[in-house]
GROMACS .gro file of C-alpha atoms in nm:
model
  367
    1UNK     CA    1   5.262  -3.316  -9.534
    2UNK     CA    2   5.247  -3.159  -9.210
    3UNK     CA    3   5.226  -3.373  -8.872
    4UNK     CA    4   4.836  -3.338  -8.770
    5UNK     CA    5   4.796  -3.180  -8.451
    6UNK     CA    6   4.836  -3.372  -8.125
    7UNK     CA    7   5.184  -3.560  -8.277
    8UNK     CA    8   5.405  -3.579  -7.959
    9UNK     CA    9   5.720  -3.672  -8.184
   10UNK     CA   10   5.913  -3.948  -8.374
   11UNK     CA   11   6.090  -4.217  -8.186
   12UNK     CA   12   6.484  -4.286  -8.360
   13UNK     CA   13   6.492  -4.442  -8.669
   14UNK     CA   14   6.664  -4.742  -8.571
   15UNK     CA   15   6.555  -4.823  -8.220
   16UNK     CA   16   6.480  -5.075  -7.942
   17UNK     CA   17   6.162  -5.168  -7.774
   18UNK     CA   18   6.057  -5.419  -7.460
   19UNK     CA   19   5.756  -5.640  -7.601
   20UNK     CA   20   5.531  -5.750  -7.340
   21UNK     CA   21   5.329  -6.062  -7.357
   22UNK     CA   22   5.003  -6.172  -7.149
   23UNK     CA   23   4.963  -6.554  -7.338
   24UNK     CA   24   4.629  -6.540  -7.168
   25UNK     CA   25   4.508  -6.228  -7.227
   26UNK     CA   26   4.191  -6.177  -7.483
   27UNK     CA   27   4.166  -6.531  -7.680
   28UNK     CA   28   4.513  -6.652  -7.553
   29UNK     CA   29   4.713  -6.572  -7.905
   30UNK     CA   30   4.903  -6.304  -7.814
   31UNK     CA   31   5.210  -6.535  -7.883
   32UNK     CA   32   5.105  -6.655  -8.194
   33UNK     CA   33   5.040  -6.322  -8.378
   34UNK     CA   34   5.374  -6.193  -8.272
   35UNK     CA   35   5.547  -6.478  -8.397
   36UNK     CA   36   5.359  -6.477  -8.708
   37UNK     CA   37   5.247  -6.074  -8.777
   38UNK     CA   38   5.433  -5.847  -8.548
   39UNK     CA   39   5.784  -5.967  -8.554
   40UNK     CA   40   5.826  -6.015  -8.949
   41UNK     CA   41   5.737  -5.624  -8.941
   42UNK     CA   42   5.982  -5.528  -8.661
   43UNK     CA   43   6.224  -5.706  -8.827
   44UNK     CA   44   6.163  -5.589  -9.175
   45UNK     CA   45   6.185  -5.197  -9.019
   46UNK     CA   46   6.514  -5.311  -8.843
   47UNK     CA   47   6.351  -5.230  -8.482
   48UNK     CA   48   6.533  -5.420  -8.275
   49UNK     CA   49   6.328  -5.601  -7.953
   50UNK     CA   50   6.354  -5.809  -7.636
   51UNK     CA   51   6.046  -6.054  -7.585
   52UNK     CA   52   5.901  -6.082  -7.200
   53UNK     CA   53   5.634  -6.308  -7.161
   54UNK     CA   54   5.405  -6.257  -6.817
   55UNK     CA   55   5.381  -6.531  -6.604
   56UNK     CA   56   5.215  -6.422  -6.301
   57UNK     CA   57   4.981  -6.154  -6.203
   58UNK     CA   58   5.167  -5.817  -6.152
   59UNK     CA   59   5.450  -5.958  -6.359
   60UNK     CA   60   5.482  -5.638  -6.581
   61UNK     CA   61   5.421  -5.422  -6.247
   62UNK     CA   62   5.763  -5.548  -6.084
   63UNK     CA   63   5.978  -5.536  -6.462
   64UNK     CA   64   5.809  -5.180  -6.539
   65UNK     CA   65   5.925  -5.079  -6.192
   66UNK     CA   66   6.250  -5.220  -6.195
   67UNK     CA   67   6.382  -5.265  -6.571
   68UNK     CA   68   6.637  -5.026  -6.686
   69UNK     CA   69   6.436  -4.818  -6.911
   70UNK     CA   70   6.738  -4.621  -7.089
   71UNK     CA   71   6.792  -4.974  -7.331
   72UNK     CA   72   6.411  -4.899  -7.446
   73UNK     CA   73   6.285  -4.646  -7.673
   74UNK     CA   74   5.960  -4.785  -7.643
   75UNK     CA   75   5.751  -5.037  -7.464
   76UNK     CA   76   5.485  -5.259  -7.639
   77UNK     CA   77   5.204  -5.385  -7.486
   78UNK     CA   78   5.079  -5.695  -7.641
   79UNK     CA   79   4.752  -5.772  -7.396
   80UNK     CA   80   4.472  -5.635  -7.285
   81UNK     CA   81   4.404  -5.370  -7.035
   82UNK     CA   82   4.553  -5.524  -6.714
   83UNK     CA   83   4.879  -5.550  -6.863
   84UNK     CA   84   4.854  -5.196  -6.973
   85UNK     CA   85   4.758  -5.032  -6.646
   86UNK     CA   86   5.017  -5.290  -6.457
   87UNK     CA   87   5.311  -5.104  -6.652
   88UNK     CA   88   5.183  -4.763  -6.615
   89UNK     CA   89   5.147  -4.805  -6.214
   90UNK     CA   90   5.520  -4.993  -6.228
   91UNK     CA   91   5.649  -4.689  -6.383
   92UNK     CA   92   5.477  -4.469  -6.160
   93UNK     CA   93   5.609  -4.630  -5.850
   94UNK     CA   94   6.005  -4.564  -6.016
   95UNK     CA   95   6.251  -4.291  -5.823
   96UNK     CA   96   6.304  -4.181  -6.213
   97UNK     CA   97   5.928  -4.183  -6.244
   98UNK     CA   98   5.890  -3.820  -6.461
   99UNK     CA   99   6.151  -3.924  -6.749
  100UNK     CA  100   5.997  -4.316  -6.733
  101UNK     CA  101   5.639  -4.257  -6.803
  102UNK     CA  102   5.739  -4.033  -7.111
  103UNK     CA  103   5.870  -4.369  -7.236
  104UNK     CA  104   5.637  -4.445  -7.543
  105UNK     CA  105   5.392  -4.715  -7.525
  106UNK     CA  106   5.252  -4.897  -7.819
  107UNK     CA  107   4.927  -5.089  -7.779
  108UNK     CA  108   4.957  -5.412  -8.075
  109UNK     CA  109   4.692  -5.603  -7.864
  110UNK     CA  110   4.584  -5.900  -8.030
  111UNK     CA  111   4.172  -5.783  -7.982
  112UNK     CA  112   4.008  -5.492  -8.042
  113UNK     CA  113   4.051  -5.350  -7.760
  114UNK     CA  114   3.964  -4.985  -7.550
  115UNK     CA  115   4.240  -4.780  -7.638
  116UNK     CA  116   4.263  -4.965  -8.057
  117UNK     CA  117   3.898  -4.950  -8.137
  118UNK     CA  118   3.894  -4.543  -8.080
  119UNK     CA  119   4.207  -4.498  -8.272
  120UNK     CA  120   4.057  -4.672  -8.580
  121UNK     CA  121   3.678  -4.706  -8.533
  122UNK     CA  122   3.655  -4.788  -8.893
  123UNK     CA  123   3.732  -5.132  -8.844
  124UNK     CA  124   3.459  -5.441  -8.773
  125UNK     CA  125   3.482  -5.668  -8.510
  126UNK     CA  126   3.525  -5.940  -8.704
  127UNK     CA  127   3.846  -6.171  -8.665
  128UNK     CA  128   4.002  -6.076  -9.002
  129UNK     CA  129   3.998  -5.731  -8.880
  130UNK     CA  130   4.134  -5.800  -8.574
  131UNK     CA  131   4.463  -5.940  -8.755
  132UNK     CA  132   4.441  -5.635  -8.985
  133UNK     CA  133   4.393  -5.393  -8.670
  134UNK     CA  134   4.716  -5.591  -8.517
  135UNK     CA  135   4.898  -5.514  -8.863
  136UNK     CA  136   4.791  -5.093  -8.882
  137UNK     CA  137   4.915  -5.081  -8.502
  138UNK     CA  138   5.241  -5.250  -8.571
  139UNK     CA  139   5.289  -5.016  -8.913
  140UNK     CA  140   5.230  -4.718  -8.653
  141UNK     CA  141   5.508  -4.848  -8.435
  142UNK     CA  142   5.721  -4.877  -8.742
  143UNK     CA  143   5.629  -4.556  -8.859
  144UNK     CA  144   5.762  -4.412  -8.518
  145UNK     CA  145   5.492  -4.189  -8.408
  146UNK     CA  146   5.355  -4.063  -8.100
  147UNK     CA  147   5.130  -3.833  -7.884
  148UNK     CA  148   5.045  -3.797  -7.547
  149UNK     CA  149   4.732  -3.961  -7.347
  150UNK     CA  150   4.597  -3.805  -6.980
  151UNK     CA  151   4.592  -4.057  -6.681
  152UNK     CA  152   4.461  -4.012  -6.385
  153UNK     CA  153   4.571  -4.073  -6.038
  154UNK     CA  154   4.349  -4.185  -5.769
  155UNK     CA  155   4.376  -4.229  -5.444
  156UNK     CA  156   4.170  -4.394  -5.171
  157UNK     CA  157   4.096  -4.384  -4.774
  158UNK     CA  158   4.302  -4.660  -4.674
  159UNK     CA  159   4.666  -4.487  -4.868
  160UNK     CA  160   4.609  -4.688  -5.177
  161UNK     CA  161   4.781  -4.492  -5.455
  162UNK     CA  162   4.662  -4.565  -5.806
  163UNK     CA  163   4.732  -4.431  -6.181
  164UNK     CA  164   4.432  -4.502  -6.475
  165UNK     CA  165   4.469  -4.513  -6.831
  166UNK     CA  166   4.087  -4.597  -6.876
  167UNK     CA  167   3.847  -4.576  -6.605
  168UNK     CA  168   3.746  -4.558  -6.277
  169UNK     CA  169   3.354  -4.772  -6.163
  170UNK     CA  170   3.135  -4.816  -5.899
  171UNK     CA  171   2.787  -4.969  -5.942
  172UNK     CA  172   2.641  -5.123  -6.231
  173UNK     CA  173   2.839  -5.132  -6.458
  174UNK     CA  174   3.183  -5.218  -6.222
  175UNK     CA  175   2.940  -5.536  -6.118
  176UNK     CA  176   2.869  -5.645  -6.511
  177UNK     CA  177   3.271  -5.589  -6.548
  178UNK     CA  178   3.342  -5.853  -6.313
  179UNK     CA  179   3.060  -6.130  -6.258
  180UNK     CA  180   3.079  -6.139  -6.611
  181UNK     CA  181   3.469  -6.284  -6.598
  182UNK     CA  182   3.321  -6.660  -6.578
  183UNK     CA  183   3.206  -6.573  -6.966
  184UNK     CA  184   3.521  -6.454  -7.095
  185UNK     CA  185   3.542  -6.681  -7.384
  186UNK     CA  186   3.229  -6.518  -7.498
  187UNK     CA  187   3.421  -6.241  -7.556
  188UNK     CA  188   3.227  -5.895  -7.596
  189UNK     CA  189   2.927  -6.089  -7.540
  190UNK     CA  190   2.989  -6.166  -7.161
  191UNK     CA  191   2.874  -5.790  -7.115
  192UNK     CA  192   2.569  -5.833  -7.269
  193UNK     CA  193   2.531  -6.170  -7.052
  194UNK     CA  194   2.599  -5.988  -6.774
  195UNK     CA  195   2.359  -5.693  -6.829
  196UNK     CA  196   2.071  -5.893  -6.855
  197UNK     CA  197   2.138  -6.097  -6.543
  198UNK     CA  198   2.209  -5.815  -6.348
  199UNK     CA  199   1.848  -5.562  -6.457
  200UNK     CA  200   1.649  -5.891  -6.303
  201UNK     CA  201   1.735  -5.738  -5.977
  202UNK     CA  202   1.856  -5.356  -6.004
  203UNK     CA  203   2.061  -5.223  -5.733
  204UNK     CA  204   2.099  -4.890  -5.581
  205UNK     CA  205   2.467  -4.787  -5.399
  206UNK     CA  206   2.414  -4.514  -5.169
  207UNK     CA  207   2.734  -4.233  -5.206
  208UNK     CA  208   2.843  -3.894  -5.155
  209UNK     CA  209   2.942  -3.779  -5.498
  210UNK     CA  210   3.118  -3.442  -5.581
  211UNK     CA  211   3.369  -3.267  -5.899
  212UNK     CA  212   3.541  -3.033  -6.020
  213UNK     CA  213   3.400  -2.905  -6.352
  214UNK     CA  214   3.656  -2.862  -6.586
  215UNK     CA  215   3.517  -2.557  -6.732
  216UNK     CA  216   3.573  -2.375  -6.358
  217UNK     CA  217   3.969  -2.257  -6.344
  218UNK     CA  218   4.031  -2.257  -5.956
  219UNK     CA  219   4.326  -1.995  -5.789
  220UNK     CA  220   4.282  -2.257  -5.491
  221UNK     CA  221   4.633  -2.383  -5.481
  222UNK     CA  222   4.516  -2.685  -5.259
  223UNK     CA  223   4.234  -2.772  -5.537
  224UNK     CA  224   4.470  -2.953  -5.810
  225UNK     CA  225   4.825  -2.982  -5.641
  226UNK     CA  226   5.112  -3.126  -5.845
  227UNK     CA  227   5.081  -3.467  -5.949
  228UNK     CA  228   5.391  -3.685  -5.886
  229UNK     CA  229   5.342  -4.047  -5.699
  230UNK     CA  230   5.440  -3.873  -5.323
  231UNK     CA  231   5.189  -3.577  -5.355
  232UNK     CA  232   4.837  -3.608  -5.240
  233UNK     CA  233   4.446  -3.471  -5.366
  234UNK     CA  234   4.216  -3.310  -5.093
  235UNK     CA  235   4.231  -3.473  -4.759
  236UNK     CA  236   3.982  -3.702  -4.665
  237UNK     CA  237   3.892  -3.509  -4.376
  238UNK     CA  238   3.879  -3.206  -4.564
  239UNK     CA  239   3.579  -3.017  -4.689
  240UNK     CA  240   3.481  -3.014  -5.032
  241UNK     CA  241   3.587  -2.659  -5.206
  242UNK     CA  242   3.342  -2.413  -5.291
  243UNK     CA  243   3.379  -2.427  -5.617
  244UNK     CA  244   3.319  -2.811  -5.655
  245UNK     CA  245   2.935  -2.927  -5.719
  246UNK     CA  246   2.868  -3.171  -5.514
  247UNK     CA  247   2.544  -3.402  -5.644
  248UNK     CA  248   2.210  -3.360  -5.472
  249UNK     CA  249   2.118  -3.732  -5.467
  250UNK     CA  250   2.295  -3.967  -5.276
  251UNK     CA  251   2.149  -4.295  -5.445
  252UNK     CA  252   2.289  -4.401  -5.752
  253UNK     CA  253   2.281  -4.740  -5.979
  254UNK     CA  254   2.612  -4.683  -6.208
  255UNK     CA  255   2.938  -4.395  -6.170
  256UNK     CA  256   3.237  -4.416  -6.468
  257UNK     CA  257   3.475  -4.179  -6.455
  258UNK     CA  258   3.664  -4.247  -6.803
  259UNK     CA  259   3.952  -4.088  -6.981
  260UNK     CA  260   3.895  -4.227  -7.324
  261UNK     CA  261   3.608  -4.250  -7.505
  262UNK     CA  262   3.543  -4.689  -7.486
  263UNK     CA  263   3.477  -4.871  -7.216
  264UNK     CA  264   3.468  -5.161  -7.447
  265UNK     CA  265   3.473  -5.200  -7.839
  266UNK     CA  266   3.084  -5.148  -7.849
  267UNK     CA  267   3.076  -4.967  -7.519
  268UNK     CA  268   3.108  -4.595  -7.581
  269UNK     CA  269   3.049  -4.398  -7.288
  270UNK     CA  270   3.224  -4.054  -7.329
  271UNK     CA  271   3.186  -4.072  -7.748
  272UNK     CA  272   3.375  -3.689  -7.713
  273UNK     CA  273   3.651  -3.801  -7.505
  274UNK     CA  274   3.998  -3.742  -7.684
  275UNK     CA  275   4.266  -3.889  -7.563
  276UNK     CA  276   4.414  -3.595  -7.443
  277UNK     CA  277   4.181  -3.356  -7.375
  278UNK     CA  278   4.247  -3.284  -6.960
  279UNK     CA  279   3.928  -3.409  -6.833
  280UNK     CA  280   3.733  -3.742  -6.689
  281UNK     CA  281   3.469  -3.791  -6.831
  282UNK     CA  282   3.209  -3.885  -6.544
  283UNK     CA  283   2.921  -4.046  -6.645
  284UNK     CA  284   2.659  -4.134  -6.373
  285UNK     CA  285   2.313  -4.278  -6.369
  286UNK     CA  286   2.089  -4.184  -6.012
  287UNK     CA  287   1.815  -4.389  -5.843
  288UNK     CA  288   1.484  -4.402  -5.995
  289UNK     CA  289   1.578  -4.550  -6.360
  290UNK     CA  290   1.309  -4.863  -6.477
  291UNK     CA  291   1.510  -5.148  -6.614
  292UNK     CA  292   1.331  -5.074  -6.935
  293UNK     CA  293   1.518  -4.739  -6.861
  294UNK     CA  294   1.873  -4.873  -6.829
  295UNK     CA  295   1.806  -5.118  -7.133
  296UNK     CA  296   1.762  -4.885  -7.348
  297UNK     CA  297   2.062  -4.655  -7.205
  298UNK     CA  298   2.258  -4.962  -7.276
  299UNK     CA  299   2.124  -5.056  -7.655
  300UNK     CA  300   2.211  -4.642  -7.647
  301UNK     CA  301   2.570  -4.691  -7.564
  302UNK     CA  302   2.587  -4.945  -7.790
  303UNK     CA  303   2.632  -4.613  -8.047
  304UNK     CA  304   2.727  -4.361  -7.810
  305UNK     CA  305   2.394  -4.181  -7.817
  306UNK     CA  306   2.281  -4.208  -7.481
  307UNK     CA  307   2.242  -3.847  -7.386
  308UNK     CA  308   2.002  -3.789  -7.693
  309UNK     CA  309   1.761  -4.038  -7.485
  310UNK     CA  310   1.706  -3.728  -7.237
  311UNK     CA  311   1.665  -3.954  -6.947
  312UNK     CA  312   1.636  -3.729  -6.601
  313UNK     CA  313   1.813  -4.009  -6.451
  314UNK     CA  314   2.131  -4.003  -6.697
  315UNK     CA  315   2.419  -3.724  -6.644
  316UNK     CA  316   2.775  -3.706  -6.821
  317UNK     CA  317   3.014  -3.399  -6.735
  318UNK     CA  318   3.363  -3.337  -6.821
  319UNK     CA  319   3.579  -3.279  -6.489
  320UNK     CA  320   3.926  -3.184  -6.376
  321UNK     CA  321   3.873  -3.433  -6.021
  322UNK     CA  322   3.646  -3.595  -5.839
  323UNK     CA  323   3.571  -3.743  -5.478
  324UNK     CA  324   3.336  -4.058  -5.403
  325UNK     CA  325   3.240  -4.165  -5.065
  326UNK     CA  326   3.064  -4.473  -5.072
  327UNK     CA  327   2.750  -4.499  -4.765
  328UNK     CA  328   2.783  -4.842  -4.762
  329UNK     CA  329   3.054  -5.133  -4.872
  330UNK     CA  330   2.830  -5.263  -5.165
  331UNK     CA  331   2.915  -5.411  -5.515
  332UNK     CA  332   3.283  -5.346  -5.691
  333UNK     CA  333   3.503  -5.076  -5.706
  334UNK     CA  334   3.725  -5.114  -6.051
  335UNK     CA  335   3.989  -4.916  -6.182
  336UNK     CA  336   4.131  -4.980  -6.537
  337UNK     CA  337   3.900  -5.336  -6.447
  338UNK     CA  338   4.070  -5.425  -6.183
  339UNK     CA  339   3.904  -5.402  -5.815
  340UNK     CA  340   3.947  -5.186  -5.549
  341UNK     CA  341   3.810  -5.219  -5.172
  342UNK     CA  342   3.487  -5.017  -5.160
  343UNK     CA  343   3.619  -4.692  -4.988
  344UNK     CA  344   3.655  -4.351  -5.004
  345UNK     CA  345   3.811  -4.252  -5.318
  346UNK     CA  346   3.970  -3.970  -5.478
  347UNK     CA  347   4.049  -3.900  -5.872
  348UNK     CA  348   4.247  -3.652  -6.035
  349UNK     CA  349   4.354  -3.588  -6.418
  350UNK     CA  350   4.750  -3.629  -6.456
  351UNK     CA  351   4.725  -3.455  -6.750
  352UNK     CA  352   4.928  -3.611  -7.068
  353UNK     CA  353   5.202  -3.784  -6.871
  354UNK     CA  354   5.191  -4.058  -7.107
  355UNK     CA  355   5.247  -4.131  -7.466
  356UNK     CA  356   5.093  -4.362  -7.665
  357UNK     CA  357   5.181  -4.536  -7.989
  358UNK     CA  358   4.983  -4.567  -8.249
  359UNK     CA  359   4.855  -4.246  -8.236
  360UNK     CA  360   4.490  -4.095  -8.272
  361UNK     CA  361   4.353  -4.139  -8.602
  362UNK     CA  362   4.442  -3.830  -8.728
  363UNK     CA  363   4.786  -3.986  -8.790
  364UNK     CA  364   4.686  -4.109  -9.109
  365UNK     CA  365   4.703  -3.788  -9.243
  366UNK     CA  366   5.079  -3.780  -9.258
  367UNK     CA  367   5.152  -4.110  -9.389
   0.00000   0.00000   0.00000
């Protein structure tokens, strides 16, 4: 049959990939499936691979920025999302930076996780489909395949450079994200945890929030310059473009700007997102929501069918970049989950720089 559209290419029949291990990550058995699932299938489709096992935040970060990437065909990401954005930003930060993030990137994590539950949505959360998620990601490696998947690259006041695979937060949700990290071996049900003890005392962040719509095509060559990890987005100091819409309100409980469409397994904020498809999806909800209000807009995003609530307060757009400029240093900043000073902050798409492994779901068509 015909590749379905959006396949990037085949990686060499015979080749060589860098596994990376977090042995904490998710329920801590990222060691044990490989051992016992992944390998046996590596082996079997005479991939040959070198084992690195984390053992200290930022671990992947330094190898992804100093390994030499020409011995890899691939690199496999065995973890959860830290691990994943820590190898995209060490690649980033490389002088061979455009040829290494073109290196393909398989996600076998050991959990459902952001990126695995869109690519096969089919699947339960149960833990036998967890091990049979594991196995369909590993055949997908085997197989070979591979497309590409947007980042984005942000940038804040103080010179912080960034790169996303997921998500950028502020508000609400960022704040359920990470007080809810003393319940992680409730797993998915830490968020819900969280939720419910943050709506017993809803906050409001006060910020100047403006995009680019993707639908507007700009001729302003200073609106989207080139991308690469020494080029910069607007200035701070510089005025927002004409063509940008910058929000009326200025209070705000929740901003996500997300690439893909999960935020978590049974957290599907952008349920159109692709995971190429040039755009952040920004999803924001403004001052003046009822906790009633953002329960239900929760239960809603549960199933991804938040907008059908028609709730004034609740706005998603597609953009091409946005700028946030927080009023006042309150609650966490998070990109990819990780957290950023509350500053100024800048985000633009870096359109399909990467390329992922499995592939979307259309993939099975060719098998």
């Amino acid at each position: 049959a015909e590749p379905a559209r959006g396949i990037h290419g085949l990686l060499p029949q015979k080749c060589q990939v860098i596994v990376l291990l977090n042995p904490r990550s998710g329920a801590g058995e990222a060691l044990r499936l490989f051992t016992s699932q992944v390998q046996p299938m590596l082996t079997e489709a005479s991939i040959g691979f070198h084992k690195f096992v984390t053992e200290k935040h930022n671990h992947a970060w330094d190898l992804a920025r100093e390994e030499d990437m020409s011995k890899w065909d691939a690199v496999v990401i065995m973890a959860g999302d830290g691990l994943l954005h820590e190898v995209i930003n060490g690649l980033m930060e490389r002088p061979d930076w455009k040829t290494a993030i073109q290196k393909p990137s398989a996600f076998s994590q050991e959990a459902l996780g952001t990126l695995s539950f869109p690519l096969f949505p089919h699947y339960s959360k149960s833990h036998v489909a967890k091990e049979e998620l594991l196995m369909n990601c590993t055949y997908f490696l085997c197989k070979g395949l591979h497309a590409p998947m947007d980042l984005v690259s942000l940038r804040t006041a103080s010179g912080k450079r960034l790169f996303s695979f997921l998500s950028f937060g502020w508000g609400f949700v960022s704040d359920v994200d990470i007080t809810s990290e003393r319940y992680r071996k409730l797993g998915s049900a830490r968020f819900t945890v969280g939720t419910f003890q943050l709506l017993t005392s809803l906050q409001v962040y006060k910020g100047r929030l403006s995009y680019l719509p993707a639908e507007v095509q700009s001729s302003a060559s200073n609106s989207l310059p080139p991308m690469g990890p020494a080029s910069s987005l607007l200035k701070e100091d510089s005025p927002v473009p004409k063509h940008w819409t910058v929000v009326p309100e200025e209070e705000f409980v929740s901003i996500v700007g997300i690439q893909q469409s999960h935020l978590g397994t049974d957290f599907i904020i952008a349920p159109t997102a692709k995971l190429f498809d040039d755009a952040i999806h920004l999803f924001y909800v403004t001052a003046g929501i009822s906790r009633m209000g953002m329960l239900r807009l929760f239960m809603a995003v549960e199933k991804g069918n938040q907008l059908a609530l028609n709730q004034p307060h609740v706005h998603s757009v597609p953009v091409k970049a946005f700028r946030l400029e927080p009023l006042e240093p309150k609650g966490f900043m998070t990109v990819d989950g990780e957290v950023l000073t509350c500053e100024p902050v800048q985000g633009q798409i870096h359109n399909r720089c990467l390329n992922p492994l499995p592939t979307r779901r259309t993939n099975f068509m060719i098998l």
